[in-house]
Short mmCIF file of C-alpha atoms and ligand atoms in Angstrom, two decimals:
data_model
loop_
_atom_site.label_atom_id
_atom_site.label_comp_id
_atom_site.label_asym_id
_atom_site.label_seq_id
_atom_site.Cartn_x
_atom_site.Cartn_y
_atom_site.Cartn_z
CA UNK A 14 -23.65 6.80 15.47
CA UNK A 15 -25.18 6.40 11.85
CA UNK A 16 -27.26 9.01 11.95
CA UNK A 17 -24.24 11.38 12.10
CA UNK A 18 -22.13 9.47 9.70
CA UNK A 19 -20.00 11.39 7.28
CA UNK A 20 -19.80 11.10 3.66
CA UNK A 21 -17.68 12.72 0.85
CA UNK A 22 -18.15 15.92 -0.35
CA UNK A 23 -17.27 14.38 -4.00
CA UNK A 24 -17.56 10.90 -6.11
CA UNK A 25 -14.06 13.02 -7.42
CA UNK A 26 -12.70 12.89 -3.75
CA UNK A 27 -13.96 9.24 -2.37
CA UNK A 28 -11.83 7.79 -6.00
CA UNK A 29 -9.23 10.33 -5.09
CA UNK A 30 -9.01 9.25 -1.21
CA UNK A 31 -8.75 5.31 -2.80
CA UNK A 32 -6.34 6.15 -5.09
CA UNK A 33 -3.84 7.81 -2.32
CA UNK A 34 -4.62 5.03 -0.59
CA UNK A 35 -3.14 3.14 -2.68
CA UNK A 36 -1.11 4.89 -4.21
CA UNK A 37 2.64 4.54 -1.73
CA UNK A 38 5.48 3.24 -0.29
CA UNK A 39 4.36 0.10 -2.33
CA UNK A 40 4.75 1.74 -5.00
CA UNK A 41 7.31 3.59 -5.46
CA UNK A 42 10.40 1.65 -2.55
CA UNK A 43 8.10 -1.54 -2.84
CA UNK A 44 7.69 -2.06 -6.85
CA UNK A 45 10.87 -1.13 -7.95
CA UNK A 46 13.00 -3.41 -5.72
CA UNK A 47 10.03 -6.19 -5.85
CA UNK A 48 9.93 -5.69 -9.59
CA UNK A 49 14.13 -5.39 -9.91
CA UNK A 50 14.86 -8.51 -8.34
CA UNK A 51 11.89 -10.69 -10.38
CA UNK A 52 13.53 -9.84 -13.62
CA UNK A 53 11.71 -5.65 -14.26
CA UNK A 54 9.14 -7.41 -17.31
CA UNK A 55 8.62 -11.01 -16.45
CA UNK A 56 7.59 -9.26 -13.39
CA UNK A 57 5.36 -6.94 -15.21
CA UNK A 58 3.71 -8.95 -17.57
CA UNK A 59 2.31 -11.09 -14.29
CA UNK A 60 1.45 -7.44 -12.32
CA UNK A 61 -1.08 -6.67 -14.76
CA UNK A 62 -2.59 -10.04 -14.85
CA UNK A 63 -2.95 -10.27 -10.98
CA UNK A 64 -4.04 -6.64 -10.36
CA UNK A 65 -6.81 -7.16 -13.33
CA UNK A 66 -8.28 -10.30 -12.68
CA UNK A 67 -7.48 -10.88 -8.99
CA UNK A 68 -6.74 -7.22 -7.07
CA UNK A 69 -9.52 -5.50 -9.28
CA UNK A 70 -12.74 -7.76 -8.47
CA UNK A 71 -11.18 -7.71 -4.72
CA UNK A 72 -11.55 -3.71 -4.54
CA UNK A 73 -14.92 -4.03 -6.02
CA UNK A 74 -15.85 -6.89 -3.51
CA UNK A 75 -14.87 -5.03 -1.37
CA UNK A 76 -16.84 -1.49 -2.40
CA UNK A 77 -20.02 -3.38 -2.68
CA UNK A 78 -19.84 -4.80 0.72
CA UNK A 79 -19.30 -1.61 2.67
CA UNK A 80 -22.02 0.22 0.68
CA UNK A 81 -24.21 -2.98 1.97
CA UNK A 82 -22.94 -2.53 5.09
CA UNK A 83 -23.32 1.03 6.01
CA UNK A 84 -20.83 1.38 8.83
CA UNK A 85 -17.02 -0.18 9.95
CA UNK A 86 -15.21 -2.60 9.01
CA UNK A 87 -16.67 -5.24 11.86
CA UNK A 88 -20.11 -3.64 11.16
CA UNK A 89 -20.21 -4.38 7.59
CA UNK A 90 -18.98 -7.85 7.84
CA UNK A 91 -21.27 -8.65 10.48
CA UNK A 92 -24.45 -6.40 9.19
CA UNK A 93 -27.63 -7.11 9.71
CA UNK A 94 -29.12 -8.87 13.37
CA UNK A 95 -26.99 -11.27 13.71
CA UNK A 96 -24.29 -8.96 15.91
CA UNK A 97 -23.09 -12.49 16.94
CA UNK A 98 -22.36 -14.13 13.37
CA UNK A 99 -18.76 -15.30 13.55
CA UNK A 100 -18.09 -12.89 9.78
CA UNK A 101 -17.52 -10.01 12.76
CA UNK A 102 -14.22 -11.40 13.04
CA UNK A 103 -12.66 -10.69 9.72
CA UNK A 104 -13.87 -7.21 10.40
CA UNK A 105 -11.02 -7.36 13.36
CA UNK A 106 -9.33 -9.59 11.00
CA UNK A 107 -8.57 -6.29 8.92
CA UNK A 108 -9.23 -3.57 12.04
CA UNK A 109 -4.98 -5.37 13.14
CA UNK A 110 -4.75 -5.47 11.10
CA UNK A 111 -3.99 -2.61 9.09
CA UNK A 112 -2.13 -1.78 13.38
CA UNK A 113 -0.18 -3.91 12.17
CA UNK A 114 1.21 -3.19 9.01
CA UNK A 115 0.82 1.11 10.30
CA UNK A 116 3.43 0.55 11.96
CA UNK A 117 6.28 -0.30 10.24
CA UNK A 118 5.53 1.12 7.35
CA UNK A 119 5.66 4.25 9.54
CA UNK A 120 8.94 3.18 10.45
CA UNK A 121 10.01 3.10 6.15
CA UNK A 122 7.97 6.27 5.76
CA UNK A 123 10.21 7.76 8.64
CA UNK A 124 13.20 7.31 6.37
CA UNK A 125 11.83 8.74 3.50
CA UNK A 126 11.03 12.09 5.60
CA UNK A 127 14.34 12.19 7.21
CA UNK A 128 15.47 12.32 3.60
CA UNK A 129 14.26 14.53 2.58
CA UNK A 130 14.78 17.02 5.12
CA UNK A 131 18.93 15.46 4.75
CA UNK A 132 18.11 16.28 0.94
CA UNK A 133 16.28 19.91 1.54
CA UNK A 134 18.93 21.37 3.78
CA UNK A 135 22.29 19.10 2.54
CA UNK A 136 22.97 17.41 5.20
CA UNK A 137 22.53 14.10 2.91
CA UNK A 138 24.67 14.86 0.59
CA UNK A 139 27.91 15.54 2.24
CA UNK A 140 28.32 11.32 3.38
CA UNK A 141 28.86 10.80 -0.06
CA UNK A 142 32.59 10.23 0.86
CA UNK A 143 33.61 7.82 3.35
CA UNK A 144 31.38 4.61 3.85
CA UNK A 145 28.66 6.02 1.19
CA UNK A 146 25.69 6.38 1.25
CA UNK A 147 25.72 2.34 2.43
CA UNK A 148 27.37 2.87 5.42
CA UNK A 149 25.49 5.84 6.36
CA UNK A 150 22.30 4.57 5.12
CA UNK A 151 23.12 1.55 7.06
CA UNK A 152 24.05 4.35 10.34
CA UNK A 153 21.14 5.54 10.53
CA UNK A 154 18.33 2.52 10.79
CA UNK A 155 20.94 1.08 13.74
CA UNK A 156 20.88 4.14 16.27
CA UNK A 157 18.48 3.89 18.96
CA UNK A 158 16.80 7.29 19.05
CA UNK A 159 16.45 8.30 15.24
CA UNK A 160 14.49 6.24 13.20
CA UNK A 161 11.79 7.01 16.05
CA UNK A 162 11.91 10.26 15.90
CA UNK A 163 11.17 10.36 12.04
CA UNK A 164 8.34 7.64 13.15
CA UNK A 165 6.64 9.46 15.39
CA UNK A 166 6.44 12.54 13.23
CA UNK A 167 4.95 10.64 10.26
CA UNK A 168 2.42 8.84 12.63
CA UNK A 169 1.61 12.43 14.65
CA UNK A 170 0.77 13.98 10.58
CA UNK A 171 -1.38 10.93 10.05
CA UNK A 172 -2.88 11.59 13.27
CA UNK A 173 -3.22 14.40 12.50
CA UNK A 174 -5.12 14.21 8.89
CA UNK A 175 -7.33 11.08 10.39
CA UNK A 176 -8.72 13.55 13.64
CA UNK A 177 -9.74 15.82 10.99
CA UNK A 178 -12.47 13.64 9.78
CA UNK A 179 -14.15 11.42 6.68
CA UNK A 180 -14.56 15.47 4.14
CA UNK A 181 -12.04 17.95 6.44
CA UNK A 182 -9.50 15.68 6.38
CA UNK A 183 -8.40 13.13 4.80
CA UNK A 184 -10.53 14.11 1.55
CA UNK A 185 -9.04 17.82 1.62
CA UNK A 186 -5.25 16.44 1.89
CA UNK A 187 -5.60 13.86 -1.03
CA UNK A 188 -7.15 16.14 -3.19
CA UNK A 189 -4.15 18.64 -2.52
CA UNK A 190 -1.88 15.89 -2.62
CA UNK A 191 -2.92 13.87 -5.18
CA UNK A 192 -2.21 16.21 -8.11
CA UNK A 193 1.17 17.13 -6.72
CA UNK A 194 2.37 13.70 -6.81
CA UNK A 195 1.09 12.92 -10.11
CA UNK A 196 2.94 15.72 -11.57
CA UNK A 197 5.90 14.92 -9.60
CA UNK A 198 5.96 11.53 -10.97
CA UNK A 199 5.46 12.52 -14.67
CA UNK A 200 8.12 14.79 -14.06
CA UNK A 201 10.79 12.31 -12.62
CA UNK A 202 10.01 9.68 -15.19
CA UNK A 203 10.55 12.38 -17.80
CA UNK A 204 13.33 13.70 -16.46
CA UNK A 205 14.83 9.75 -16.90
CA UNK A 206 14.24 9.14 -19.96
CA UNK A 207 17.09 12.50 -21.24
CA UNK A 208 19.63 10.50 -19.37
CA UNK A 209 21.98 8.95 -21.68
CA UNK A 210 21.24 5.32 -21.18
CA UNK A 211 17.97 5.15 -19.86
CA UNK A 212 16.46 2.92 -23.17
CA UNK A 213 18.38 -0.18 -21.46
CA UNK A 214 15.89 0.78 -17.95
CA UNK A 215 13.19 1.44 -20.16
CA UNK A 216 13.48 -2.02 -22.21
CA UNK A 217 14.55 -3.82 -18.03
CA UNK A 218 10.69 -2.82 -16.80
CA UNK A 219 8.64 -3.10 -20.71
CA UNK A 220 10.73 -6.63 -22.56
CA UNK A 221 9.30 -9.57 -21.20
CA UNK A 222 11.27 -12.76 -20.40
CA UNK A 223 9.38 -15.44 -20.97
CA UNK A 224 11.51 -17.64 -18.76
CA UNK A 225 10.38 -15.82 -15.64
CA UNK A 226 7.01 -17.49 -16.19
CA UNK A 227 8.20 -20.95 -15.37
CA UNK A 228 9.56 -19.59 -12.17
CA UNK A 229 6.63 -19.88 -9.11
CA UNK A 230 8.62 -17.33 -7.22
CA UNK A 231 8.11 -14.41 -10.04
CA UNK A 232 4.04 -15.54 -9.82
CA UNK A 233 4.40 -15.20 -5.62
CA UNK A 234 5.84 -11.81 -5.49
CA UNK A 235 3.83 -10.24 -8.27
CA UNK A 236 0.55 -11.64 -6.69
CA UNK A 237 2.06 -10.07 -3.26
CA UNK A 238 3.45 -7.41 -4.67
CA UNK A 239 -0.85 -6.55 -6.82
CA UNK A 240 -2.16 -7.54 -2.97
CA UNK A 241 -0.50 -4.90 -1.63
CA UNK A 242 -0.39 -1.79 -4.35
CA UNK A 243 -4.51 -2.04 -4.17
CA UNK A 244 -4.11 -2.60 -0.59
CA UNK A 245 -6.46 -5.21 -0.64
CA UNK A 246 -7.81 -7.31 2.11
CA UNK A 247 -7.51 -5.14 4.90
CA UNK A 248 -11.11 -3.46 4.41
CA UNK A 249 -9.92 -0.40 2.85
CA UNK A 250 -11.82 -0.62 0.61
CA UNK A 251 -15.16 -1.39 2.82
CA UNK A 252 -14.91 1.23 5.18
CA UNK A 253 -14.35 4.08 2.80
CA UNK A 254 -17.04 2.72 1.05
CA UNK A 255 -19.23 3.70 4.00
CA UNK A 256 -18.95 6.93 3.48
CA UNK A 257 -20.57 6.80 -0.30
CA UNK A 258 -24.00 8.58 -1.15
CA UNK A 259 -26.05 6.72 -3.60
CA UNK A 260 -24.52 8.40 -6.83
CA UNK A 261 -21.23 7.73 -6.64
CA UNK A 262 -20.91 4.06 -9.28
CA UNK A 263 -18.54 1.67 -7.91
CA UNK A 264 -17.34 -0.30 -10.75
CA UNK A 265 -15.91 3.32 -12.88
CA UNK A 266 -14.43 3.90 -9.80
CA UNK A 267 -12.56 0.25 -9.18
CA UNK A 268 -11.33 0.25 -12.47
CA UNK A 269 -9.83 4.40 -11.91
CA UNK A 270 -8.65 3.26 -9.09
CA UNK A 271 -6.34 -0.20 -9.61
CA UNK A 272 -6.14 1.74 -13.22
CA UNK A 273 -4.30 4.80 -11.63
CA UNK A 274 -2.02 2.74 -8.79
CA UNK A 275 -0.38 0.51 -11.86
CA UNK A 276 0.38 3.63 -13.97
CA UNK A 277 2.23 5.59 -10.67
CA UNK A 278 4.07 1.82 -10.38
CA UNK A 279 4.84 2.34 -13.67
CA UNK A 280 5.16 5.70 -14.33
CA UNK A 281 7.95 5.54 -10.07
CA UNK A 282 9.57 2.67 -11.93
CA UNK A 283 10.53 4.31 -15.36
CA UNK A 284 11.54 7.37 -13.53
CA UNK A 285 13.62 4.82 -11.32
CA UNK A 286 15.33 2.26 -13.81
CA UNK A 287 16.42 3.92 -16.47
CA UNK A 288 18.65 6.65 -14.61
CA UNK A 289 19.24 2.94 -12.05
CA UNK A 290 20.69 2.15 -15.96
CA UNK A 291 22.17 4.53 -16.71
CA UNK A 292 24.03 5.15 -13.66
CA UNK A 293 25.29 1.51 -14.16
CA UNK A 294 24.21 0.58 -11.13
CA UNK A 295 22.68 -2.35 -9.85
CA UNK A 296 18.49 -2.87 -10.04
CA UNK A 297 18.84 -5.70 -8.52
CA UNK A 298 19.29 -3.67 -4.98
CA UNK A 299 16.10 -4.85 -2.93
CA UNK A 300 15.69 -2.85 0.30
CA UNK A 301 18.45 -0.23 -0.45
CA UNK A 302 17.02 1.12 -4.17
CA UNK A 303 15.51 4.24 -2.60
CA UNK A 304 17.51 4.64 0.87
CA UNK A 305 21.14 4.30 -1.27
CA UNK A 306 21.61 3.15 -4.66
CA UNK A 307 19.33 6.55 -5.60
CA UNK A 308 20.80 9.05 -2.84
CA UNK A 309 24.35 8.20 -5.51
CA UNK A 310 22.33 9.17 -8.15
CA UNK A 311 21.90 12.25 -7.14
CA UNK A 312 24.03 13.48 -6.03
CA UNK A 313 25.50 12.62 -9.82
CA UNK A 314 23.49 13.52 -11.83
CA UNK A 315 22.89 17.18 -13.53
CA UNK A 316 19.93 19.16 -11.37
CA UNK A 317 20.50 16.34 -9.03
CA UNK A 318 20.08 18.55 -6.00
CA UNK A 319 16.47 19.55 -7.57
CA UNK A 320 15.63 16.16 -8.41
CA UNK A 321 16.41 14.05 -4.66
CA UNK A 322 14.22 16.38 -2.75
CA UNK A 323 11.54 15.72 -4.99
CA UNK A 324 11.34 12.03 -4.75
CA UNK A 325 11.96 12.29 -1.38
CA UNK A 326 8.79 14.44 -0.94
CA UNK A 327 7.30 12.46 -2.89
CA UNK A 328 7.38 9.02 -1.07
CA UNK A 329 6.38 11.39 1.62
CA UNK A 330 3.22 12.35 0.57
CA UNK A 331 2.69 8.93 -0.87
CA UNK A 332 3.52 7.39 2.12
CA UNK A 333 0.94 9.94 3.70
CA UNK A 334 -2.35 9.02 2.17
CA UNK A 335 -1.76 5.34 2.73
CA UNK A 336 -1.00 5.55 6.45
CA UNK A 337 -4.01 8.04 6.38
CA UNK A 338 -6.17 5.31 5.10
CA UNK A 339 -4.62 2.37 7.92
CA UNK A 340 -5.11 4.77 10.51
CA UNK A 341 -9.51 5.28 9.58
CA UNK A 342 -10.44 1.88 9.17
CA UNK A 343 -9.74 1.30 13.27
CA UNK A 344 -10.57 4.66 14.13
CA UNK A 345 -13.93 3.32 12.65
CA UNK A 346 -14.01 1.01 13.63
CA UNK A 347 -13.43 1.95 17.44
CA UNK A 348 -15.63 5.26 17.33
CA UNK A 349 -18.35 3.27 16.00
CA UNK A 350 -18.51 0.32 18.21
CA UNK A 351 -17.66 2.87 21.81
CA UNK A 352 -18.78 6.07 23.26
CA UNK A 353 -14.69 7.36 22.44
CA UNK A 354 -15.28 10.80 20.12
CA UNK A 355 -13.16 10.37 17.34
CA UNK A 356 -9.96 13.05 17.86
CA UNK A 357 -9.31 10.71 21.24
CA UNK A 358 -9.86 7.86 19.09
CA UNK A 359 -7.15 8.85 16.77
CA UNK A 360 -4.81 9.60 19.87
CA UNK A 361 -5.28 6.14 21.03
CA UNK A 362 -5.43 4.39 18.62
CA UNK A 363 -2.60 5.93 16.79
CA UNK A 364 0.05 5.77 19.69
CA UNK A 365 -0.84 1.95 19.97
CA UNK A 366 0.08 1.98 16.74
CA UNK A 367 3.51 3.84 17.34
CA UNK A 368 4.14 1.82 20.08
CA UNK A 369 3.22 -1.66 18.58
CA UNK A 370 6.11 -0.33 15.51
CA UNK A 371 8.94 0.34 18.49
CA UNK A 372 10.58 -2.81 17.77
CA UNK A 373 10.16 -2.51 14.04
CA UNK A 374 12.26 0.49 14.11
CA UNK A 375 14.87 -0.43 15.88
CA UNK A 376 15.34 -3.89 15.35
CA UNK A 377 18.54 -2.46 12.28
CA UNK A 378 20.00 -1.39 15.69
CA UNK A 379 19.33 -2.45 18.99
CA UNK A 380 17.03 -5.59 18.95
CA UNK A 381 19.56 -6.36 15.07
CA UNK A 382 20.13 -9.88 16.17
CA UNK A 383 15.72 -10.43 17.52
CA UNK A 384 14.79 -12.92 14.40
CA UNK A 385 11.35 -13.78 13.59
CA UNK A 386 11.57 -17.25 11.27
CA UNK A 387 15.07 -15.94 10.51
CA UNK A 388 14.55 -12.06 9.51
CA UNK A 389 14.59 -9.40 11.57
CA UNK A 390 11.46 -7.73 12.78
CA UNK A 391 10.76 -4.96 10.33
CA UNK A 392 10.71 -7.58 7.77
CA UNK A 393 9.05 -10.25 9.14
CA UNK A 394 5.67 -8.46 9.83
CA UNK A 395 6.21 -7.31 6.38
CA UNK A 396 6.29 -10.49 5.21
CA UNK A 397 4.20 -11.95 7.60
CA UNK A 398 1.43 -9.04 5.82
CA UNK A 399 1.77 -9.15 2.20
CA UNK A 400 2.64 -13.49 1.96
CA UNK A 401 -0.57 -14.16 4.74
CA UNK A 402 -2.76 -11.69 6.20
CA UNK A 403 -3.59 -9.72 3.01
CA UNK A 404 -4.23 -13.24 1.38
CA UNK A 405 -6.30 -14.35 3.55
CA UNK A 406 -7.87 -11.17 4.00
CA UNK A 407 -8.44 -11.15 0.05
CA UNK A 408 -10.08 -15.01 0.60
CA UNK A 409 -12.85 -13.83 3.09
CA UNK A 410 -14.14 -10.84 0.96
CA UNK A 411 -14.23 -13.48 -1.91
CA UNK A 412 -16.12 -15.99 0.18
CA UNK A 413 -18.65 -12.49 1.83
CA UNK A 414 -19.22 -10.76 -1.34
CA UNK A 415 -19.25 -14.29 -3.49
CA UNK A 416 -20.70 -16.51 -1.83
CA UNK A 417 -22.34 -14.99 1.45
CA UNK A 418 -24.26 -12.43 0.40
CA UNK A 419 -27.71 -13.30 -1.63
CA UNK A 420 -26.07 -13.43 -5.05
CA UNK A 421 -29.10 -10.78 -6.51
CA UNK A 422 -27.90 -8.55 -3.22
CA UNK A 423 -24.12 -9.08 -4.22
CA UNK A 424 -24.95 -7.92 -7.84
CA UNK A 425 -26.48 -4.58 -7.02
CA UNK A 426 -24.96 -4.03 -4.56
CA UNK A 427 -21.81 -3.91 -6.20
CA UNK A 428 -23.49 -1.49 -9.40
CA UNK A 429 -23.11 -3.77 -12.09
CA UNK A 430 -26.06 -5.34 -12.04
CA UNK A 431 -26.69 -8.77 -13.78
CA UNK A 432 -25.57 -8.48 -17.15
CA UNK A 433 -22.92 -10.29 -18.33
CA UNK A 434 -20.02 -7.68 -16.25
CA UNK A 435 -21.77 -8.60 -12.93
CA UNK A 436 -21.85 -12.58 -13.69
CA UNK A 437 -17.90 -12.40 -14.89
CA UNK A 438 -17.02 -10.39 -11.35
CA UNK A 439 -18.95 -12.97 -9.77
CA UNK A 440 -17.10 -16.35 -11.22
CA UNK A 441 -13.68 -14.60 -10.65
CA UNK A 442 -14.96 -13.52 -6.66
CA UNK A 443 -16.03 -17.02 -6.53
CA UNK A 444 -13.87 -19.24 -8.45
CA UNK A 445 -10.69 -17.45 -10.09
CA UNK A 446 -9.74 -14.94 -7.37
CA UNK A 447 -10.21 -16.91 -3.96
CA UNK A 448 -8.50 -20.55 -6.24
CA UNK A 449 -5.28 -17.77 -7.15
CA UNK A 450 -4.92 -17.11 -3.75
CA UNK A 451 -4.65 -20.11 -2.58
CA UNK A 452 -2.53 -21.12 -5.19
CA UNK A 453 0.25 -18.67 -4.24
CA UNK A 454 -0.27 -19.22 -0.01
CA UNK A 455 0.58 -22.75 -0.24
CA UNK A 456 3.25 -22.15 -2.59
CA UNK A 457 4.95 -19.43 0.27
CA UNK A 458 3.77 -22.39 2.85
CA UNK A 459 5.84 -24.85 0.86
CA UNK A 460 8.34 -22.33 0.93
CA UNK A 461 8.33 -21.69 4.59
N1 LIG B 7 -1.37 0.24 -1.34
C1 LIG B 7 0.12 1.21 -0.21
C2 LIG B 7 1.27 0.95 -0.90
O1 LIG B 7 1.27 0.18 -1.68
C3 LIG B 7 0.10 0.41 1.51
C4 LIG B 7 -1.59 0.09 1.69
C5 LIG B 7 -2.31 0.77 2.30
C6 LIG B 7 -1.67 -0.93 2.21
N2 LIG B 7 -3.07 0.44 2.50
C7 LIG B 7 -2.75 -1.42 2.50
C8 LIG B 7 -1.25 -2.25 1.90
C9 LIG B 7 -3.99 -1.93 2.87
C10 LIG B 7 -1.68 -3.99 3.13
C11 LIG B 7 -3.39 -2.89 3.51
O2 LIG B 7 2.16 1.16 0.16
#
């Protein structure tokens, strides 16, 4: 209970762990294909605006809630004596949401692990001929057992880290992996820039196409991607900030996280798109970009035997640090309100999430015909989460931090104070962020 609650070792450890949560498959796999599908430059512009005006204020809001609440997601939302406050459901929504996200996220992380191992041992490269990497990938995800095995491996790794605790597990792993990740992604981007024809990739990402602004689809995709990539709305920053000592500055950390996550996505784009254009591939390949298009590029580029494993290692490591954050939210909530030890809670919740993820893992094979709102299982959960759950979670954070908490308290626990920055933040979480989310939600619902 509160007396025995852990704290981060250092402020830097906290910031690294939150960046580790934000930087994930979303920055590499999802960012590159969503940007590709939505016209590159046009998308990037709206994406940057969404991060600054909607994402960042919500991160500050979550951290303020977490620091003021001093407990897990559920406790933070229903702080004080009134245990029965309906706000506790906002906490439970986040707990369930994190489990749901992790259930399919672990499947994709498993694919990445398989490709990492395959690119190391060389078995991946043997499939260039015949049906090519497309046939290979489709056959793999349609397999009944194999994707499950890799998903299990990633979940087990995640559980191992979270069982180690806040400082010795989560902080330690992020301290090692995040700097490595930064070095690898920059190296890949630099290498990509040397490929003949790389400039087309840079142009694709950075030259804005203003006409895309007229398409609300691009707006919805950009805000959705900003939410997923930063990982807001699911109480991760609430939970992580609850382990903060009094000395860490929230505004500064939040800016570091938003900037770090965005920079990582852009540099990952600079690793991927120049290579895609240099080899005459289609940037609009969709979700298959990382698993079909890129292996094709790796096998034909000089040094691809090295670039391939580095890329997939990047994907696996980034996925792991995000999975850790997604598991910590339910674990913190359960440890806080039951007698279970952290290890037992990790075992129980981790297993449950794996089981819930089984249909997602099988959704391209055994359950290939199963349709939820016209989509396969994994796809349907991914879409439901990004389009509904995250925006709803985001609005709840805005309402709680902006309207429910007394103004003075919100400003104090955010660390912004009542100066101009504090008032701008308050206006963003009270008005601009929730309104933007509502407009997007309306658009998404209209599109169903
Ligand atoms: N942000 C991570 C990514 O980009 C995924 C993630 C971690 C996440 N925590 C989250 C997504 C919370 C939504 C909500 O891959």
